[in-house]
PDB file of C-alpha atoms in Angstrom:
ATOM      1  CA  UNK R   1      75.216   8.601  36.480  1.00 52.00           C
ATOM      2  CA  UNK R   2      72.917   9.825  33.698  1.00 51.00           C
ATOM      3  CA  UNK R   3      69.668   7.976  33.113  1.00 50.00           C
ATOM      4  CA  UNK R   4      68.602   6.793  29.675  1.00 49.00           C
ATOM      5  CA  UNK R   5      65.835   9.410  29.638  1.00 47.00           C
ATOM      6  CA  UNK R   6      68.165  12.332  30.323  1.00 45.00           C
ATOM      7  CA  UNK R   7      70.652  11.011  27.768  1.00 40.00           C
ATOM      8  CA  UNK R   8      67.868  10.898  25.164  1.00 39.00           C
ATOM      9  CA  UNK R   9      66.923  14.492  26.006  1.00 41.00           C
ATOM     10  CA  UNK R  10      70.543  15.525  25.374  1.00 44.00           C
ATOM     11  CA  UNK R  11      70.897  13.596  22.113  1.00 42.00           C
ATOM     12  CA  UNK R  12      67.624  14.623  20.429  1.00 41.00           C
ATOM     13  CA  UNK R  13      68.566  18.307  19.990  1.00 46.00           C
ATOM     14  CA  UNK R  14      71.968  17.215  18.683  1.00 44.00           C
ATOM     15  CA  UNK R  15      70.332  14.894  16.143  1.00 44.00           C
ATOM     16  CA  UNK R  16      67.953  17.656  15.053  1.00 45.00           C
ATOM     17  CA  UNK R  17      70.895  19.998  14.463  1.00 48.00           C
ATOM     18  CA  UNK R  18      72.783  17.338  12.531  1.00 49.00           C
ATOM     19  CA  UNK R  19      70.040  16.497  10.040  1.00 51.00           C
ATOM     20  CA  UNK R  20      68.406  19.855   9.359  1.00 68.00           C
ATOM     21  CA  UNK R  21      69.197  21.838   6.260  1.00 73.00           C
ATOM     22  CA  UNK R  22      70.980  25.150   6.943  1.00 85.00           C
ATOM     23  CA  UNK R  23      68.855  28.271   6.640  1.00 89.00           C
ATOM     24  CA  UNK R  24      69.471  31.172   4.266  1.00 94.00           C
ATOM     25  CA  UNK R  25      71.233  34.062   5.999  1.00 95.00           C
ATOM     26  CA  UNK R  26      71.967  37.714   5.301  1.00 97.00           C
ATOM     27  CA  UNK R  27      73.937  40.266   7.258  1.00 98.00           C
ATOM     28  CA  UNK R  28      75.198  43.834   6.964  1.00 98.00           C
ATOM     29  CA  UNK R  29      78.187  44.708   9.134  1.00 98.00           C
ATOM     30  CA  UNK R  30      80.859  47.366   9.606  1.00 98.00           C
ATOM     31  CA  UNK R  31      84.399  46.179   8.794  1.00 98.00           C
ATOM     32  CA  UNK R  32      86.914  48.453  10.579  1.00 98.00           C
ATOM     33  CA  UNK R  33      90.080  49.685   8.846  1.00 98.00           C
ATOM     34  CA  UNK R  34      92.986  47.278   9.219  1.00 98.00           C
ATOM     35  CA  UNK R  35      90.750  44.382  10.320  1.00 98.00           C
ATOM     36  CA  UNK R  36      89.495  41.045   9.076  1.00 98.00           C
ATOM     37  CA  UNK R  37      86.112  39.555  10.038  1.00 98.00           C
ATOM     38  CA  UNK R  38      85.246  35.888   9.512  1.00 98.00           C
ATOM     39  CA  UNK R  39      81.895  34.132   9.661  1.00 98.00           C
ATOM     40  CA  UNK R  40      81.282  30.398   9.915  1.00 97.00           C
ATOM     41  CA  UNK R  41      78.449  28.742   8.030  1.00 96.00           C
ATOM     42  CA  UNK R  42      77.577  25.082   8.440  1.00 95.00           C
ATOM     43  CA  UNK R  43      76.883  23.201   5.224  1.00 94.00           C
ATOM     44  CA  UNK R  44      75.874  19.653   4.400  1.00 92.00           C
ATOM     45  CA  UNK R  45      77.782  17.427   1.982  1.00 89.00           C
ATOM     46  CA  UNK R  46      76.794  18.182  -1.647  1.00 84.00           C
ATOM     47  CA  UNK R  47      74.379  20.938  -0.600  1.00 88.00           C
ATOM     48  CA  UNK R  48      74.754  23.894  -2.974  1.00 94.00           C
ATOM     49  CA  UNK R  49      75.636  27.131  -1.158  1.00 96.00           C
ATOM     50  CA  UNK R  50      75.673  30.534  -2.879  1.00 97.00           C
ATOM     51  CA  UNK R  51      77.505  33.428  -1.230  1.00 98.00           C
ATOM     52  CA  UNK R  52      76.914  36.938  -2.532  1.00 99.00           C
ATOM     53  CA  UNK R  53      78.559  40.047  -1.095  1.00 99.00           C
ATOM     54  CA  UNK R  54      78.725  43.763  -1.815  1.00 99.00           C
ATOM     55  CA  UNK R  55      80.651  46.620  -0.223  1.00 98.00           C
ATOM     56  CA  UNK R  56      77.977  49.299   0.181  1.00 98.00           C
ATOM     57  CA  UNK R  57      79.895  51.982   2.065  1.00 98.00           C
ATOM     58  CA  UNK R  58      83.392  53.321   2.703  1.00 97.00           C
ATOM     59  CA  UNK R  59      86.232  54.723   0.612  1.00 94.00           C
ATOM     60  CA  UNK R  60      87.208  52.585  -2.352  1.00 94.00           C
ATOM     61  CA  UNK R  61      84.253  50.214  -1.848  1.00 97.00           C
ATOM     62  CA  UNK R  62      86.596  47.199  -1.833  1.00 98.00           C
ATOM     63  CA  UNK R  63      87.604  44.294   0.418  1.00 98.00           C
ATOM     64  CA  UNK R  64      89.523  41.023   0.168  1.00 99.00           C
ATOM     65  CA  UNK R  65      87.287  37.938   0.285  1.00 99.00           C
ATOM     66  CA  UNK R  66      87.994  34.265   1.006  1.00 99.00           C
ATOM     67  CA  UNK R  67      86.077  31.029   1.525  1.00 99.00           C
ATOM     68  CA  UNK R  68      87.818  28.144   3.312  1.00 98.00           C
ATOM     69  CA  UNK R  69      86.582  24.557   3.794  1.00 97.00           C
ATOM     70  CA  UNK R  70      86.192  22.938   7.226  1.00 98.00           C
ATOM     71  CA  UNK R  71      89.520  21.135   6.667  1.00 97.00           C
ATOM     72  CA  UNK R  72      91.342  24.403   5.848  1.00 98.00           C
ATOM     73  CA  UNK R  73      91.445  24.283   2.036  1.00 97.00           C
ATOM     74  CA  UNK R  74      91.188  27.743   0.455  1.00 98.00           C
ATOM     75  CA  UNK R  75      88.381  27.581  -2.135  1.00 98.00           C
ATOM     76  CA  UNK R  76      88.059  31.211  -3.223  1.00 98.00           C
ATOM     77  CA  UNK R  77      90.311  34.226  -2.820  1.00 99.00           C
ATOM     78  CA  UNK R  78      89.572  37.666  -4.273  1.00 99.00           C
ATOM     79  CA  UNK R  79      91.567  40.849  -3.779  1.00 98.00           C
ATOM     80  CA  UNK R  80      90.144  44.378  -3.548  1.00 98.00           C
ATOM     81  CA  UNK R  81      86.712  43.626  -4.969  1.00 98.00           C
ATOM     82  CA  UNK R  82      83.521  45.594  -4.428  1.00 98.00           C
ATOM     83  CA  UNK R  83      81.199  42.621  -4.964  1.00 98.00           C
ATOM     84  CA  UNK R  84      81.052  38.979  -5.873  1.00 98.00           C
ATOM     85  CA  UNK R  85      78.831  35.934  -6.233  1.00 98.00           C
ATOM     86  CA  UNK R  86      80.150  32.415  -5.663  1.00 98.00           C
ATOM     87  CA  UNK R  87      78.476  29.021  -5.680  1.00 97.00           C
ATOM     88  CA  UNK R  88      80.119  26.327  -3.581  1.00 96.00           C
ATOM     89  CA  UNK R  89      79.234  22.635  -3.807  1.00 94.00           C
ATOM     90  CA  UNK R  90      80.502  21.398  -0.426  1.00 94.00           C
ATOM     91  CA  UNK R  91      82.655  18.283  -0.821  1.00 93.00           C
ATOM     92  CA  UNK R  92      82.658  17.924   2.961  1.00 95.00           C
ATOM     93  CA  UNK R  93      80.138  18.688   5.675  1.00 94.00           C
ATOM     94  CA  UNK R  94      81.052  21.184   8.361  1.00 95.00           C
ATOM     95  CA  UNK R  95      81.634  24.865   9.023  1.00 97.00           C
ATOM     96  CA  UNK R  96      82.900  26.875   6.062  1.00 97.00           C
ATOM     97  CA  UNK R  97      84.849  30.032   6.915  1.00 98.00           C
ATOM     98  CA  UNK R  98      83.839  33.172   4.996  1.00 98.00           C
ATOM     99  CA  UNK R  99      86.227  36.088   5.561  1.00 99.00           C
ATOM    100  CA  UNK R 100      86.211  39.759   4.607  1.00 99.00           C
ATOM    101  CA  UNK R 101      89.556  41.525   4.962  1.00 99.00           C
ATOM    102  CA  UNK R 102      90.131  45.279   5.112  1.00 98.00           C
ATOM    103  CA  UNK R 103      93.694  45.097   6.453  1.00 98.00           C
ATOM    104  CA  UNK R 104      95.049  46.951   3.403  1.00 97.00           C
ATOM    105  CA  UNK R 105      93.147  50.067   4.499  1.00 96.00           C
ATOM    106  CA  UNK R 106      94.582  52.061   7.401  1.00 95.00           C
ATOM    107  CA  UNK R 107      91.872  54.739   7.560  1.00 95.00           C
ATOM    108  CA  UNK R 108      88.606  53.723   5.889  1.00 97.00           C
ATOM    109  CA  UNK R 109      86.086  51.336   7.402  1.00 98.00           C
ATOM    110  CA  UNK R 110      83.746  49.472   5.022  1.00 98.00           C
ATOM    111  CA  UNK R 111      80.068  48.617   5.231  1.00 98.00           C
ATOM    112  CA  UNK R 112      79.583  45.104   3.826  1.00 98.00           C
ATOM    113  CA  UNK R 113      76.389  43.239   2.974  1.00 99.00           C
ATOM    114  CA  UNK R 114      76.407  39.518   2.305  1.00 98.00           C
ATOM    115  CA  UNK R 115      73.913  36.704   1.996  1.00 98.00           C
ATOM    116  CA  UNK R 116      74.162  32.944   1.912  1.00 98.00           C
ATOM    117  CA  UNK R 117      71.531  31.013  -0.013  1.00 96.00           C
ATOM    118  CA  UNK R 118      71.173  27.240   0.026  1.00 94.00           C
ATOM    119  CA  UNK R 119      69.699  25.666  -3.094  1.00 87.00           C
ATOM    120  CA  UNK R 120      67.076  22.981  -2.689  1.00 60.00           C
ATOM    121  CA  UNK R 121      68.472  19.493  -2.815  1.00 57.00           C
ATOM    122  CA  UNK R 122      66.964  17.010  -5.287  1.00 56.00           C
ATOM    123  CA  UNK R 123      63.908  15.411  -3.717  1.00 54.00           C
ATOM    124  CA  UNK R 124      63.045  18.514  -1.679  1.00 49.00           C
ATOM    125  CA  UNK R 125      61.697  20.372  -4.685  1.00 51.00           C
ATOM    126  CA  UNK R 126      58.023  21.115  -5.175  1.00 52.00           C
ATOM    127  CA  UNK R 127      56.224  18.611  -7.382  1.00 53.00           C
ATOM    128  CA  UNK R 128      55.566  19.500 -11.013  1.00 59.00           C
ATOM    129  CA  UNK R 129      51.891  18.556 -10.665  1.00 57.00           C
ATOM    130  CA  UNK R 130      51.049  21.335  -8.179  1.00 55.00           C
ATOM    131  CA  UNK R 131      47.943  22.298 -10.173  1.00 57.00           C
ATOM    132  CA  UNK R 132      46.481  18.839  -9.506  1.00 58.00           C
ATOM    133  CA  UNK R 133      46.956  19.393  -5.779  1.00 56.00           C
ATOM    134  CA  UNK R 134      44.640  22.430  -5.705  1.00 56.00           C
ATOM    135  CA  UNK R 135      41.371  21.670  -3.962  1.00 57.00           C
ATOM    136  CA  UNK R 136      38.187  21.772  -6.036  1.00 60.00           C
ATOM    137  CA  UNK R 137      35.875  24.761  -5.625  1.00 61.00           C
ATOM    138  CA  UNK R 138      33.239  22.546  -3.980  1.00 61.00           C
ATOM    139  CA  UNK R 139      35.556  21.892  -1.012  1.00 59.00           C
ATOM    140  CA  UNK R 140      36.208  25.609  -0.694  1.00 61.00           C
ATOM    141  CA  UNK R 141      32.448  26.260  -0.508  1.00 62.00           C
ATOM    142  CA  UNK R 142      32.118  23.615   2.220  1.00 62.00           C
ATOM    143  CA  UNK R 143      34.918  25.193   4.256  1.00 60.00           C
ATOM    144  CA  UNK R 144      33.370  28.668   3.967  1.00 60.00           C
ATOM    145  CA  UNK R 145      30.033  27.229   5.143  1.00 63.00           C
ATOM    146  CA  UNK R 146      31.816  25.585   8.120  1.00 63.00           C
ATOM    147  CA  UNK R 147      33.256  28.969   9.108  1.00 63.00           C
ATOM    148  CA  UNK R 148      29.819  30.621   8.891  1.00 61.00           C
ATOM    149  CA  UNK R 149      28.291  27.889  11.057  1.00 56.00           C
ATOM    150  CA  UNK R 150      31.162  28.220  13.524  1.00 55.00           C
ATOM    151  CA  UNK R 151      30.642  31.961  13.816  1.00 57.00           C
ATOM    152  CA  UNK R 152      26.934  31.469  14.523  1.00 57.00           C
ATOM    153  CA  UNK R 153      27.738  28.961  17.262  1.00 54.00           C
ATOM    154  CA  UNK R 154      27.956  31.675  19.935  1.00 51.00           C
ATOM    155  CA  UNK R 155      30.055  31.515  23.076  1.00 47.00           C
ATOM    156  CA  UNK R 156      32.666  33.928  21.779  1.00 45.00           C
ATOM    157  CA  UNK R 157      34.650  31.303  19.871  1.00 43.00           C
ATOM    158  CA  UNK R 158      34.475  29.114  16.811  1.00 40.00           C
ATOM    159  CA  UNK R 159      32.602  25.808  16.993  1.00 37.00           C
ATOM    160  CA  UNK R 160      33.203  23.151  14.398  1.00 34.00           C
TER     161      UNK R 160
END
């Protein structure tokens, strides 16, 4: 039987994963001829996600591209494109499937670059009054003096 402490240890990482905003991602990969490669990106409800891709190598410089929701709804489908930029406003939280398809090519592999960028949600933006948050020059002088005193303290380390 699991104790309350061990159960808490198991649930904390899960909670951290659930409430953290997804990180921006970029990847370059080789898409073999006649193959499809799919990637799964978690997204939060109403969190803006921009997907940009470009075929940077291979004959024809083109692939098929799709984005599918966690529930299986096809959001975007492009045929034989060399690049694209799409912004998705997730209507549901979960793993979105991003696929690159080269099955129409029987000989040529493709080198594909893509990146996923998450826009800042309202409330997470930097304040407009950032200039008021800058410390006055007097505080900077005090901090520099503290460093000088710390260096003179001896003992091989900083003393403050």
